[in-house]
PDB file of C-alpha atoms and ligand atoms in Angstrom:
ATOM      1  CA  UNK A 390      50.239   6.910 313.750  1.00 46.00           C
ATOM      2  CA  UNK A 391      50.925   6.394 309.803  1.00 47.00           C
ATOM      3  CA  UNK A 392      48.634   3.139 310.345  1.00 49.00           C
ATOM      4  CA  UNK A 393      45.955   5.293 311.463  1.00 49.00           C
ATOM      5  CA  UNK A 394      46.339   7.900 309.345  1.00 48.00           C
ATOM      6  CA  UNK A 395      45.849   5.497 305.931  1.00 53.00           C
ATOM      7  CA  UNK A 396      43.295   3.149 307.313  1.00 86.00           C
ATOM      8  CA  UNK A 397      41.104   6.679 307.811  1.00 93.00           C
ATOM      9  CA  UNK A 398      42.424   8.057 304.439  1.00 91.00           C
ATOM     10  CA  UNK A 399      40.780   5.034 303.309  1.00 93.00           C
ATOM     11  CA  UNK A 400      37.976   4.660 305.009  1.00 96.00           C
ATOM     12  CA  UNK A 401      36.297   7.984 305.681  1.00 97.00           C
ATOM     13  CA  UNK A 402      35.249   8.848 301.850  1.00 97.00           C
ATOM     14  CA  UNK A 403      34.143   5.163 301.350  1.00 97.00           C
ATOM     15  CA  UNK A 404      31.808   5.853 304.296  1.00 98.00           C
ATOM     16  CA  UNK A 405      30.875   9.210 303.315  1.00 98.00           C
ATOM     17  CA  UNK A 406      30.220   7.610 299.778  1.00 98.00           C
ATOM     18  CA  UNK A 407      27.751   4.721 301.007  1.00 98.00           C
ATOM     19  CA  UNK A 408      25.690   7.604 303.323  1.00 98.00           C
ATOM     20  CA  UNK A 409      25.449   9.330 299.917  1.00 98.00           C
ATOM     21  CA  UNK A 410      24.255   6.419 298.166  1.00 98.00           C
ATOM     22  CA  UNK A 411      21.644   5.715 300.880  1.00 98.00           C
ATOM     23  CA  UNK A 412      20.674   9.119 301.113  1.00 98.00           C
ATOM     24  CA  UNK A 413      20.164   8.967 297.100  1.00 98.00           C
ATOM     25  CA  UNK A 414      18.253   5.694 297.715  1.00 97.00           C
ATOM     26  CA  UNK A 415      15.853   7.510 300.251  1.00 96.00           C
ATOM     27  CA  UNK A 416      15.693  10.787 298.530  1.00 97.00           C
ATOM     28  CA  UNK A 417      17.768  13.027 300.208  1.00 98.00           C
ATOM     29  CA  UNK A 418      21.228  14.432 299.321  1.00 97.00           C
ATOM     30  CA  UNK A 419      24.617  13.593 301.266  1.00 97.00           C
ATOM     31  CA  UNK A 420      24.562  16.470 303.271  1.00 97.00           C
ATOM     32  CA  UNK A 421      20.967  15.286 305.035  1.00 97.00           C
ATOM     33  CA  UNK A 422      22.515  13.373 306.856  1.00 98.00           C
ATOM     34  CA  UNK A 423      25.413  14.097 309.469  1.00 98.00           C
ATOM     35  CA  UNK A 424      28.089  11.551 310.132  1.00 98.00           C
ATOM     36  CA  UNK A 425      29.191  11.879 313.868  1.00 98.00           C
ATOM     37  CA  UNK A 426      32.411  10.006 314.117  1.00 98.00           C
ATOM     38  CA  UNK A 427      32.098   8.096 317.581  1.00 98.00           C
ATOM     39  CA  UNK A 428      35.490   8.883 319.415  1.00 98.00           C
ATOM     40  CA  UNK A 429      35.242   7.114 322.745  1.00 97.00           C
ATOM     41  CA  UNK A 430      38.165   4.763 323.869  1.00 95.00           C
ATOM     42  CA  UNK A 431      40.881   6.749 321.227  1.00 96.00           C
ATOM     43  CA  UNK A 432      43.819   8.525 322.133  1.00 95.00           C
ATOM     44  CA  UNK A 433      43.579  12.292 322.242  1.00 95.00           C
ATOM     45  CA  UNK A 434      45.736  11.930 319.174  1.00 94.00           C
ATOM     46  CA  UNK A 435      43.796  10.069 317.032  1.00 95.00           C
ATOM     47  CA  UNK A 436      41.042  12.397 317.854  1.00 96.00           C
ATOM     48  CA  UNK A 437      43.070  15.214 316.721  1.00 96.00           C
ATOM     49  CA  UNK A 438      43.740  13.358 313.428  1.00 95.00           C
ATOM     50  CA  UNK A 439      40.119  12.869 312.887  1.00 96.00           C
ATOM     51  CA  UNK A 440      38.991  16.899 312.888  1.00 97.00           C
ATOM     52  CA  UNK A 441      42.110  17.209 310.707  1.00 96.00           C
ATOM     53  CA  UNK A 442      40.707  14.833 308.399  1.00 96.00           C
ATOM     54  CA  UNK A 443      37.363  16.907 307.992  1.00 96.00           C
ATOM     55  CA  UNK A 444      35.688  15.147 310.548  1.00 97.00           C
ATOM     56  CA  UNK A 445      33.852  17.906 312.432  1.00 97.00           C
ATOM     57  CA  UNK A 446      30.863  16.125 314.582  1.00 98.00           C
ATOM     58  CA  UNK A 447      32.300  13.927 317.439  1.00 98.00           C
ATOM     59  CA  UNK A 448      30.158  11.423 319.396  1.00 98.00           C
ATOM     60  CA  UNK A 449      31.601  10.690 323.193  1.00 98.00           C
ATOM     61  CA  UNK A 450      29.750   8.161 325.547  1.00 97.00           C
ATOM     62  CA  UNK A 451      31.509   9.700 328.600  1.00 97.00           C
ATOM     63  CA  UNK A 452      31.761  13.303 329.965  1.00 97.00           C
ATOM     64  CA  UNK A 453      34.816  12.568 331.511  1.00 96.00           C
ATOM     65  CA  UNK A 454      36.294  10.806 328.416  1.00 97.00           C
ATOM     66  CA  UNK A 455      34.792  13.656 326.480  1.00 97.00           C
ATOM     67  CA  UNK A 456      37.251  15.757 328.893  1.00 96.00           C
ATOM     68  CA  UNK A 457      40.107  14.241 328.277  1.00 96.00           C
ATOM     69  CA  UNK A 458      40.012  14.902 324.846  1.00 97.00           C
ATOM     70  CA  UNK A 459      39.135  18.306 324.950  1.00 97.00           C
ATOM     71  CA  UNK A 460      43.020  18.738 326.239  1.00 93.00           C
ATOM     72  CA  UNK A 461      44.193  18.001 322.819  1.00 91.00           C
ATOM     73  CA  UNK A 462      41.430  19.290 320.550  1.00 95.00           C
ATOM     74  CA  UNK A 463      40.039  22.990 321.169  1.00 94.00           C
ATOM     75  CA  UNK A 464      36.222  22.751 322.338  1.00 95.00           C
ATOM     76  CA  UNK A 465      35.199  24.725 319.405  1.00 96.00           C
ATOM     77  CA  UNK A 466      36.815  22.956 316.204  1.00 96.00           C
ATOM     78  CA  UNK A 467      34.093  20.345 316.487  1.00 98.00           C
ATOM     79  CA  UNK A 468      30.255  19.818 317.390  1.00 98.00           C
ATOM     80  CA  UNK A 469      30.775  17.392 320.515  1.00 98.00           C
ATOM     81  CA  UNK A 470      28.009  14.736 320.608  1.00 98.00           C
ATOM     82  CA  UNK A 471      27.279  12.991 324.224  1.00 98.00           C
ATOM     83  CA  UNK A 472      25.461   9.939 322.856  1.00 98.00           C
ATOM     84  CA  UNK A 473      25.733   7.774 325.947  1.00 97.00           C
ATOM     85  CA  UNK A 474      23.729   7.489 329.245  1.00 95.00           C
ATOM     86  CA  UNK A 475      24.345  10.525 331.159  1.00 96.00           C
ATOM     87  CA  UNK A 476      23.957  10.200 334.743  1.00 94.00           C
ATOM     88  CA  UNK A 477      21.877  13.251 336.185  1.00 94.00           C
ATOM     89  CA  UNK A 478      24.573  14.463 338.325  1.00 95.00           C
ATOM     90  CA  UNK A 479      27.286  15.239 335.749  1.00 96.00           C
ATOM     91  CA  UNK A 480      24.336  17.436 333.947  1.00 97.00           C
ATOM     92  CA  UNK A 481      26.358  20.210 334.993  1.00 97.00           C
ATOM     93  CA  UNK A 482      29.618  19.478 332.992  1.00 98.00           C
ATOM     94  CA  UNK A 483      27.169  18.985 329.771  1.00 98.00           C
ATOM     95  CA  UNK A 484      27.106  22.932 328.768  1.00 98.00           C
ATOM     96  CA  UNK A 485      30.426  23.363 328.964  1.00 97.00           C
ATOM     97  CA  UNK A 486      31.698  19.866 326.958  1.00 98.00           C
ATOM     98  CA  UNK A 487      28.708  19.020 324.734  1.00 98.00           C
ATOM     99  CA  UNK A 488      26.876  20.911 321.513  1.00 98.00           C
ATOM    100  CA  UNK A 489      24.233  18.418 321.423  1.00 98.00           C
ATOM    101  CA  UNK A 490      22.995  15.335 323.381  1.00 98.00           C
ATOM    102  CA  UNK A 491      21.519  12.167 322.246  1.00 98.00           C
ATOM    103  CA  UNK A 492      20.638  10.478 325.161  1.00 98.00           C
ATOM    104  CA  UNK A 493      17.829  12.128 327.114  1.00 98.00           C
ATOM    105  CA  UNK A 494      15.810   9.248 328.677  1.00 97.00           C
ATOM    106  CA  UNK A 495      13.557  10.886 331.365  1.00 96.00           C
ATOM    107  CA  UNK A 496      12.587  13.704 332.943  1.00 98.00           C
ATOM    108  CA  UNK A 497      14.348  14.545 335.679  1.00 97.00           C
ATOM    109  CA  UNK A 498      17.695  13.901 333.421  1.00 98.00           C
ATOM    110  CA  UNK A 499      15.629  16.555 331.246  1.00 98.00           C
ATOM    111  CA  UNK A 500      15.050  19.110 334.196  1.00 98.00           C
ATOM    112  CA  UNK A 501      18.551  18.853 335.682  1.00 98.00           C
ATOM    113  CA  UNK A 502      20.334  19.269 332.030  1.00 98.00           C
ATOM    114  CA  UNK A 503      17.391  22.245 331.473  1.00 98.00           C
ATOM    115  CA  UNK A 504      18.633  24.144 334.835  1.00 98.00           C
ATOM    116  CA  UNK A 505      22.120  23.797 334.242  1.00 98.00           C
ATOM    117  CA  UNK A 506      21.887  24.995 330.208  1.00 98.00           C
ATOM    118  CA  UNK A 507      19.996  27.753 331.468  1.00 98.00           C
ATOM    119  CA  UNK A 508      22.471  28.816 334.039  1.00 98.00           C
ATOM    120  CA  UNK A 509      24.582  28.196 331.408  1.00 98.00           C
ATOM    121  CA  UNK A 510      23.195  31.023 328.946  1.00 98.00           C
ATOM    122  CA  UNK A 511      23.178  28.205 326.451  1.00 97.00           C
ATOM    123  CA  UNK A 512      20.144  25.951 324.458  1.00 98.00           C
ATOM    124  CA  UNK A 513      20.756  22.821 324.361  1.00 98.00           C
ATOM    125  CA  UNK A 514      19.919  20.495 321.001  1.00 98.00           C
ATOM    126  CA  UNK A 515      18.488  17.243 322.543  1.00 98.00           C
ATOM    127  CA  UNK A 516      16.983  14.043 321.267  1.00 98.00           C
ATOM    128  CA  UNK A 517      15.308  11.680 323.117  1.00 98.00           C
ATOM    129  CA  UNK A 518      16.409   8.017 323.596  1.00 98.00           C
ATOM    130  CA  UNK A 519      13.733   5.313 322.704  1.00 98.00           C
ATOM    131  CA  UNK A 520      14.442   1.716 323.467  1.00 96.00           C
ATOM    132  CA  UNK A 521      13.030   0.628 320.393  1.00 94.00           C
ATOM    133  CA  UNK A 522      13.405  -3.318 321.274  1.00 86.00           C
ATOM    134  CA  UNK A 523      12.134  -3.382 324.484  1.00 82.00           C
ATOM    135  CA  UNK A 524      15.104  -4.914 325.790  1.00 80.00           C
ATOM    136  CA  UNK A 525      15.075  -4.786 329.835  1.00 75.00           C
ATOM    137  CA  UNK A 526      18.572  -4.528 329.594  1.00 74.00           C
ATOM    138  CA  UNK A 527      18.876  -1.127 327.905  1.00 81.00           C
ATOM    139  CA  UNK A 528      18.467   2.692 328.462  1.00 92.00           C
ATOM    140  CA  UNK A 529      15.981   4.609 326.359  1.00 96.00           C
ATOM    141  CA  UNK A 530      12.454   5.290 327.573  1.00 97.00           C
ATOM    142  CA  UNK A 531       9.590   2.398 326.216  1.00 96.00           C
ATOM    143  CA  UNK A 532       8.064   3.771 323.269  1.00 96.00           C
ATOM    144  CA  UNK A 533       4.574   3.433 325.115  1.00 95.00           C
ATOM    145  CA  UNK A 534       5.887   6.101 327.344  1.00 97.00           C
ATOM    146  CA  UNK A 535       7.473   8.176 324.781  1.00 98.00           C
ATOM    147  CA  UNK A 536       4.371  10.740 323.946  1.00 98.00           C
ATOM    148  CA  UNK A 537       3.911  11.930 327.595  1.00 98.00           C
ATOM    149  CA  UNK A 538       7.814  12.214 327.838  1.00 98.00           C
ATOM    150  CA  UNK A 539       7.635  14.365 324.907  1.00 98.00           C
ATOM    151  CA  UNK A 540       5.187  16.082 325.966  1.00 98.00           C
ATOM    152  CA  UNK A 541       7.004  17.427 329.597  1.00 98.00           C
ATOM    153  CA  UNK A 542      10.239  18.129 327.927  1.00 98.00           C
ATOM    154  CA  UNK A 543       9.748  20.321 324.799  1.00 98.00           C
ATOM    155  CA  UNK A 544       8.390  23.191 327.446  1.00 98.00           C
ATOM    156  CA  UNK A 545      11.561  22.918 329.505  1.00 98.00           C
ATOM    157  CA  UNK A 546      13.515  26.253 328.819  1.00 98.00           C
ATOM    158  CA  UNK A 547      17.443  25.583 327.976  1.00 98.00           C
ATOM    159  CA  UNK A 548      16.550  22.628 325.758  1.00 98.00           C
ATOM    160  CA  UNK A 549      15.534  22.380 322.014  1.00 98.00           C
ATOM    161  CA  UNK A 550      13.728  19.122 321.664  1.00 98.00           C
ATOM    162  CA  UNK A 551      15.302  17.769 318.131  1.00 98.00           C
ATOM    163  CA  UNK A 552      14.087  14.208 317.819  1.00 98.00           C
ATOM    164  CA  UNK A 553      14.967  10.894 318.296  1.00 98.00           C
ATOM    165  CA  UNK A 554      17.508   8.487 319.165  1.00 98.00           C
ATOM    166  CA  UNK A 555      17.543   4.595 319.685  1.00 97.00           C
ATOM    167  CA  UNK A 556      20.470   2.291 319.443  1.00 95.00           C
ATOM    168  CA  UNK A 557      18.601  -1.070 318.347  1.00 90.00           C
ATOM    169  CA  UNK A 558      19.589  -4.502 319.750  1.00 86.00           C
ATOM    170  CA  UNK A 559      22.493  -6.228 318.339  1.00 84.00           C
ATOM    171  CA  UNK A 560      21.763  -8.037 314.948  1.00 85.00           C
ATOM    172  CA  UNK A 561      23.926 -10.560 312.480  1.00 88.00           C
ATOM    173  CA  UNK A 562      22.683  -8.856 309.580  1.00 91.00           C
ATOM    174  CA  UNK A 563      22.287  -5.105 309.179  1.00 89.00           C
ATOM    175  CA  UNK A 564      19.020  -5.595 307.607  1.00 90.00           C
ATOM    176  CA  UNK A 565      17.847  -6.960 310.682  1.00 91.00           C
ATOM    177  CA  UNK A 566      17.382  -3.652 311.873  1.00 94.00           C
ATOM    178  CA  UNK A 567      15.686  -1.815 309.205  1.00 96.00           C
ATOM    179  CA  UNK A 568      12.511  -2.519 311.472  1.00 96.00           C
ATOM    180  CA  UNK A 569      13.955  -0.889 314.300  1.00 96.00           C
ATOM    181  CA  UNK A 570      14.721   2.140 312.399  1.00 97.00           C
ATOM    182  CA  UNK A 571      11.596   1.997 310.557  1.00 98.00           C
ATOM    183  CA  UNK A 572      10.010   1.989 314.180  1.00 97.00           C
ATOM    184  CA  UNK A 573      11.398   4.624 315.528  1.00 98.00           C
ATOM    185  CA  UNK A 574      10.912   6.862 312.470  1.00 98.00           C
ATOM    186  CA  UNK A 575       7.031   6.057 313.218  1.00 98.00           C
ATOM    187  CA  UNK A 576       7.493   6.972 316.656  1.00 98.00           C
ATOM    188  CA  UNK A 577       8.949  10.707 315.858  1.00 98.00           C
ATOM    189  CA  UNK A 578       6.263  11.102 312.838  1.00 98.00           C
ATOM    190  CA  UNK A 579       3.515  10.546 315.901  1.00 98.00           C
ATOM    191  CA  UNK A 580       5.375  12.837 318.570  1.00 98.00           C
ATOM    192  CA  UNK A 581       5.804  15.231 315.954  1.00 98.00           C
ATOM    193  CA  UNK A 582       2.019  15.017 315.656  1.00 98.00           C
ATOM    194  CA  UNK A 583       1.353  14.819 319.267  1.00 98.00           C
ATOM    195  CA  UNK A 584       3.279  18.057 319.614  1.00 98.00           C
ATOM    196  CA  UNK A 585       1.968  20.266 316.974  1.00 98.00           C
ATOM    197  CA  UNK A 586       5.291  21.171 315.752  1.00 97.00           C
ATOM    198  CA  UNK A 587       8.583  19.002 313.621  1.00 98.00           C
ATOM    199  CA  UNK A 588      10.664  16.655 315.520  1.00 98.00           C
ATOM    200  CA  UNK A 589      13.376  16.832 312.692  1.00 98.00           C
ATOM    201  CA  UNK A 590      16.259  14.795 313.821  1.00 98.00           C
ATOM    202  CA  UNK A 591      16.486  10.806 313.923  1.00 98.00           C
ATOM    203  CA  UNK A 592      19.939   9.724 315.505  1.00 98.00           C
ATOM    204  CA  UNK A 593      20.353   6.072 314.490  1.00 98.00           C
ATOM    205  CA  UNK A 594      22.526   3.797 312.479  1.00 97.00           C
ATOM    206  CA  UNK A 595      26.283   2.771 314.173  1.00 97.00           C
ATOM    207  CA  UNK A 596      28.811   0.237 311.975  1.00 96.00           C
ATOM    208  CA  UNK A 597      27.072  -2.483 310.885  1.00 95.00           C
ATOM    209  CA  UNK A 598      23.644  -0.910 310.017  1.00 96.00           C
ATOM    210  CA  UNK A 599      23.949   3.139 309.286  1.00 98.00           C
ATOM    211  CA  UNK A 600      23.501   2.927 305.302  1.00 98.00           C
ATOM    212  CA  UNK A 601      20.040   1.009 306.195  1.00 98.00           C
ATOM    213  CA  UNK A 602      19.865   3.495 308.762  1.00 98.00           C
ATOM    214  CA  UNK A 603      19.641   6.203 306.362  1.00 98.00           C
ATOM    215  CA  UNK A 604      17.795   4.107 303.949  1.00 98.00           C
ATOM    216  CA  UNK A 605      14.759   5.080 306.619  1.00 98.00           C
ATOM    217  CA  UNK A 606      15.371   8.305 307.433  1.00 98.00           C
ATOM    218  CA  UNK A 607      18.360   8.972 309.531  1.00 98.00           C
ATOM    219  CA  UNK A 608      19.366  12.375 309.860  1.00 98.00           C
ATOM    220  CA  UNK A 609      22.883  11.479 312.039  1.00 98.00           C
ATOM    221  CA  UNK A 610      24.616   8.344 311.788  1.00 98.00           C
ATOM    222  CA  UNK A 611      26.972   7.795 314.830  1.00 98.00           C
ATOM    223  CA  UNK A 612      29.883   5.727 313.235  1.00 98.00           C
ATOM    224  CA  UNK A 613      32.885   4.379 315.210  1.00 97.00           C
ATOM    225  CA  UNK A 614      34.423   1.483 314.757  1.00 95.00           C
ATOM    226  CA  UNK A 615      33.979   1.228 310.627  1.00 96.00           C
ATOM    227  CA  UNK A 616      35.969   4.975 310.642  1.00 96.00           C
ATOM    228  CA  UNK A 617      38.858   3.836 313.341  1.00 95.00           C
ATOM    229  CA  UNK A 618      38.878   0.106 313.462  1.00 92.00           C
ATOM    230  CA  UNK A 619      38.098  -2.348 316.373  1.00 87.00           C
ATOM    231  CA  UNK A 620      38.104  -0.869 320.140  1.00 82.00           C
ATOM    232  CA  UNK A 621      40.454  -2.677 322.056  1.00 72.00           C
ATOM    233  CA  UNK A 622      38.024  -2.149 325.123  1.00 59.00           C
TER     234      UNK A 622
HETATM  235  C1  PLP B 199      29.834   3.045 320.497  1.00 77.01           C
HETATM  236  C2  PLP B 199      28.590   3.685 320.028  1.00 77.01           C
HETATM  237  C3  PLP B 199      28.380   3.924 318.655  1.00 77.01           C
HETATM  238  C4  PLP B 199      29.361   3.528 317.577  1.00 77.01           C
HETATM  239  O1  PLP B 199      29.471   2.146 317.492  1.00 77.01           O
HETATM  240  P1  PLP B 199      30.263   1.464 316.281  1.00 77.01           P
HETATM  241  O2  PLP B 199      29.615   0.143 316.151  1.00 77.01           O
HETATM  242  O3  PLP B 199      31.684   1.390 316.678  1.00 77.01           O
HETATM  243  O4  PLP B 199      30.065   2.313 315.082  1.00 77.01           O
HETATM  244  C5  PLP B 199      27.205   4.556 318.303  1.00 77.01           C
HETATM  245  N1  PLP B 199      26.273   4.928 319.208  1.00 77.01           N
HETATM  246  C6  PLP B 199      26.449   4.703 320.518  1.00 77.01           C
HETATM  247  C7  PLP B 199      25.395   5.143 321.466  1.00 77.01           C
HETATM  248  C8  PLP B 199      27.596   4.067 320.963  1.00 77.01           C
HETATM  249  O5  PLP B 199      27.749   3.847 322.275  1.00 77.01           O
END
């Protein structure tokens, strides 16, 4: 507990620190760009300990995880990120657990999580998932199918269409990836285009890689292990 509590003492305003430096470097202030501390795999407790900390925008990969953790933190003292794959038929515990989802990869994910916002009575912020590497491997939709994808879900009632996500293949070093972020900043300037209207959000950047993340335009930065230390899983 005490262990956890220093290392995040520690390492929460160094973090916050570099995504104001790369902000700086890009233009923008700090508060640009949001830091979603990624929570999955931690005890309910150390969850707790993070919205005490300040720490108000948590990223789950799991709506069952995401559950779990609502037992020991109240729904509404944090924004509740779902930023992995969600499976179309657990669209109807996203209203209820989530504030925003990152992960929207096609469109009848889109039109299930659409119905079941609007019988919800809510909106739902959503960015869609690009695959950015082309890796066969991973979820996200291609980028050459992006534009029609963006095209069928900004109609859908119960969803506003925010912008982009892509977690980019592994790399040694984080500047490895500046491409892939560079890319997918492209790739919302276009939709934007396509669509007539501001895509503003760009959801990329983890550990290794957020300050060049933000260096091209991030708007969230989903940071886990760098706030909590190493997953055991
Ligand atoms: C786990 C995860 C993160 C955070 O990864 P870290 O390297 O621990 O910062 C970010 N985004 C997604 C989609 C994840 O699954």
């Amino acid at each position: 507990m005490n262990t956890t509590h220093a290392s995040l003492a520690d390492r929460l305003p160094e973090i916050r620190a570099r995504i104001g430096a790369a902000a700086a470097r890009s233009g923008r202030s700090a508060e640009a760009v949001t830091l979603v501390a990624v929570v999955k795999t931690l005890s309910a407790e150390v969850v707790a300990e993070a919205v005490r900390f300040g720490l108000r925008d948590l990223g789950e990969n799991r709506v069952q995880e995401a559950q779990a953790h609502q037992l020991a933190v109240p729904r509404e003292a944090a924004r509740w990120h779902l930023i992995g794959h969600l499976q179309r038929n657990k669209a109807g515990k996203v209203p209820g657990l989530f504030d925003v989802v990152h992960s929207v990869d096609d469109l009848e994910l889109a039109t299930a999580l659409a119905r079941r916002c609007r019988e919800a009575g809510r909106v739902m912020p959503v960015m869609i998932e690009v695959n950015v590497s082309g890796e066969a491997s991973k979820f996200g939709v291609m980028p050459d199918a992006l534009g029609p994808l963006l095209e069928q879900v900004a109609p859908l009632e119960g969803l506003e269409l925010r912008g982009l996500m892509t977690v980019p293949e592994a790399v040694d070093q984080p500047d490895e990836a500046r491409a892939a972020f560079a890319r997918l900043r492209e790739l919302r300037d276009a939709g934007a285009a396509r669509l007539g209207r501001p895509l503003p959000e760009l959801s990329m950047g983890m550990s290794g890689d957020y300050e060049v993340a933000v260096e091209e335009g991030a708007t969230i930065v989903r940071v886990g292990s760098a706030l909590f230390g190493a997953r055991r899983a």
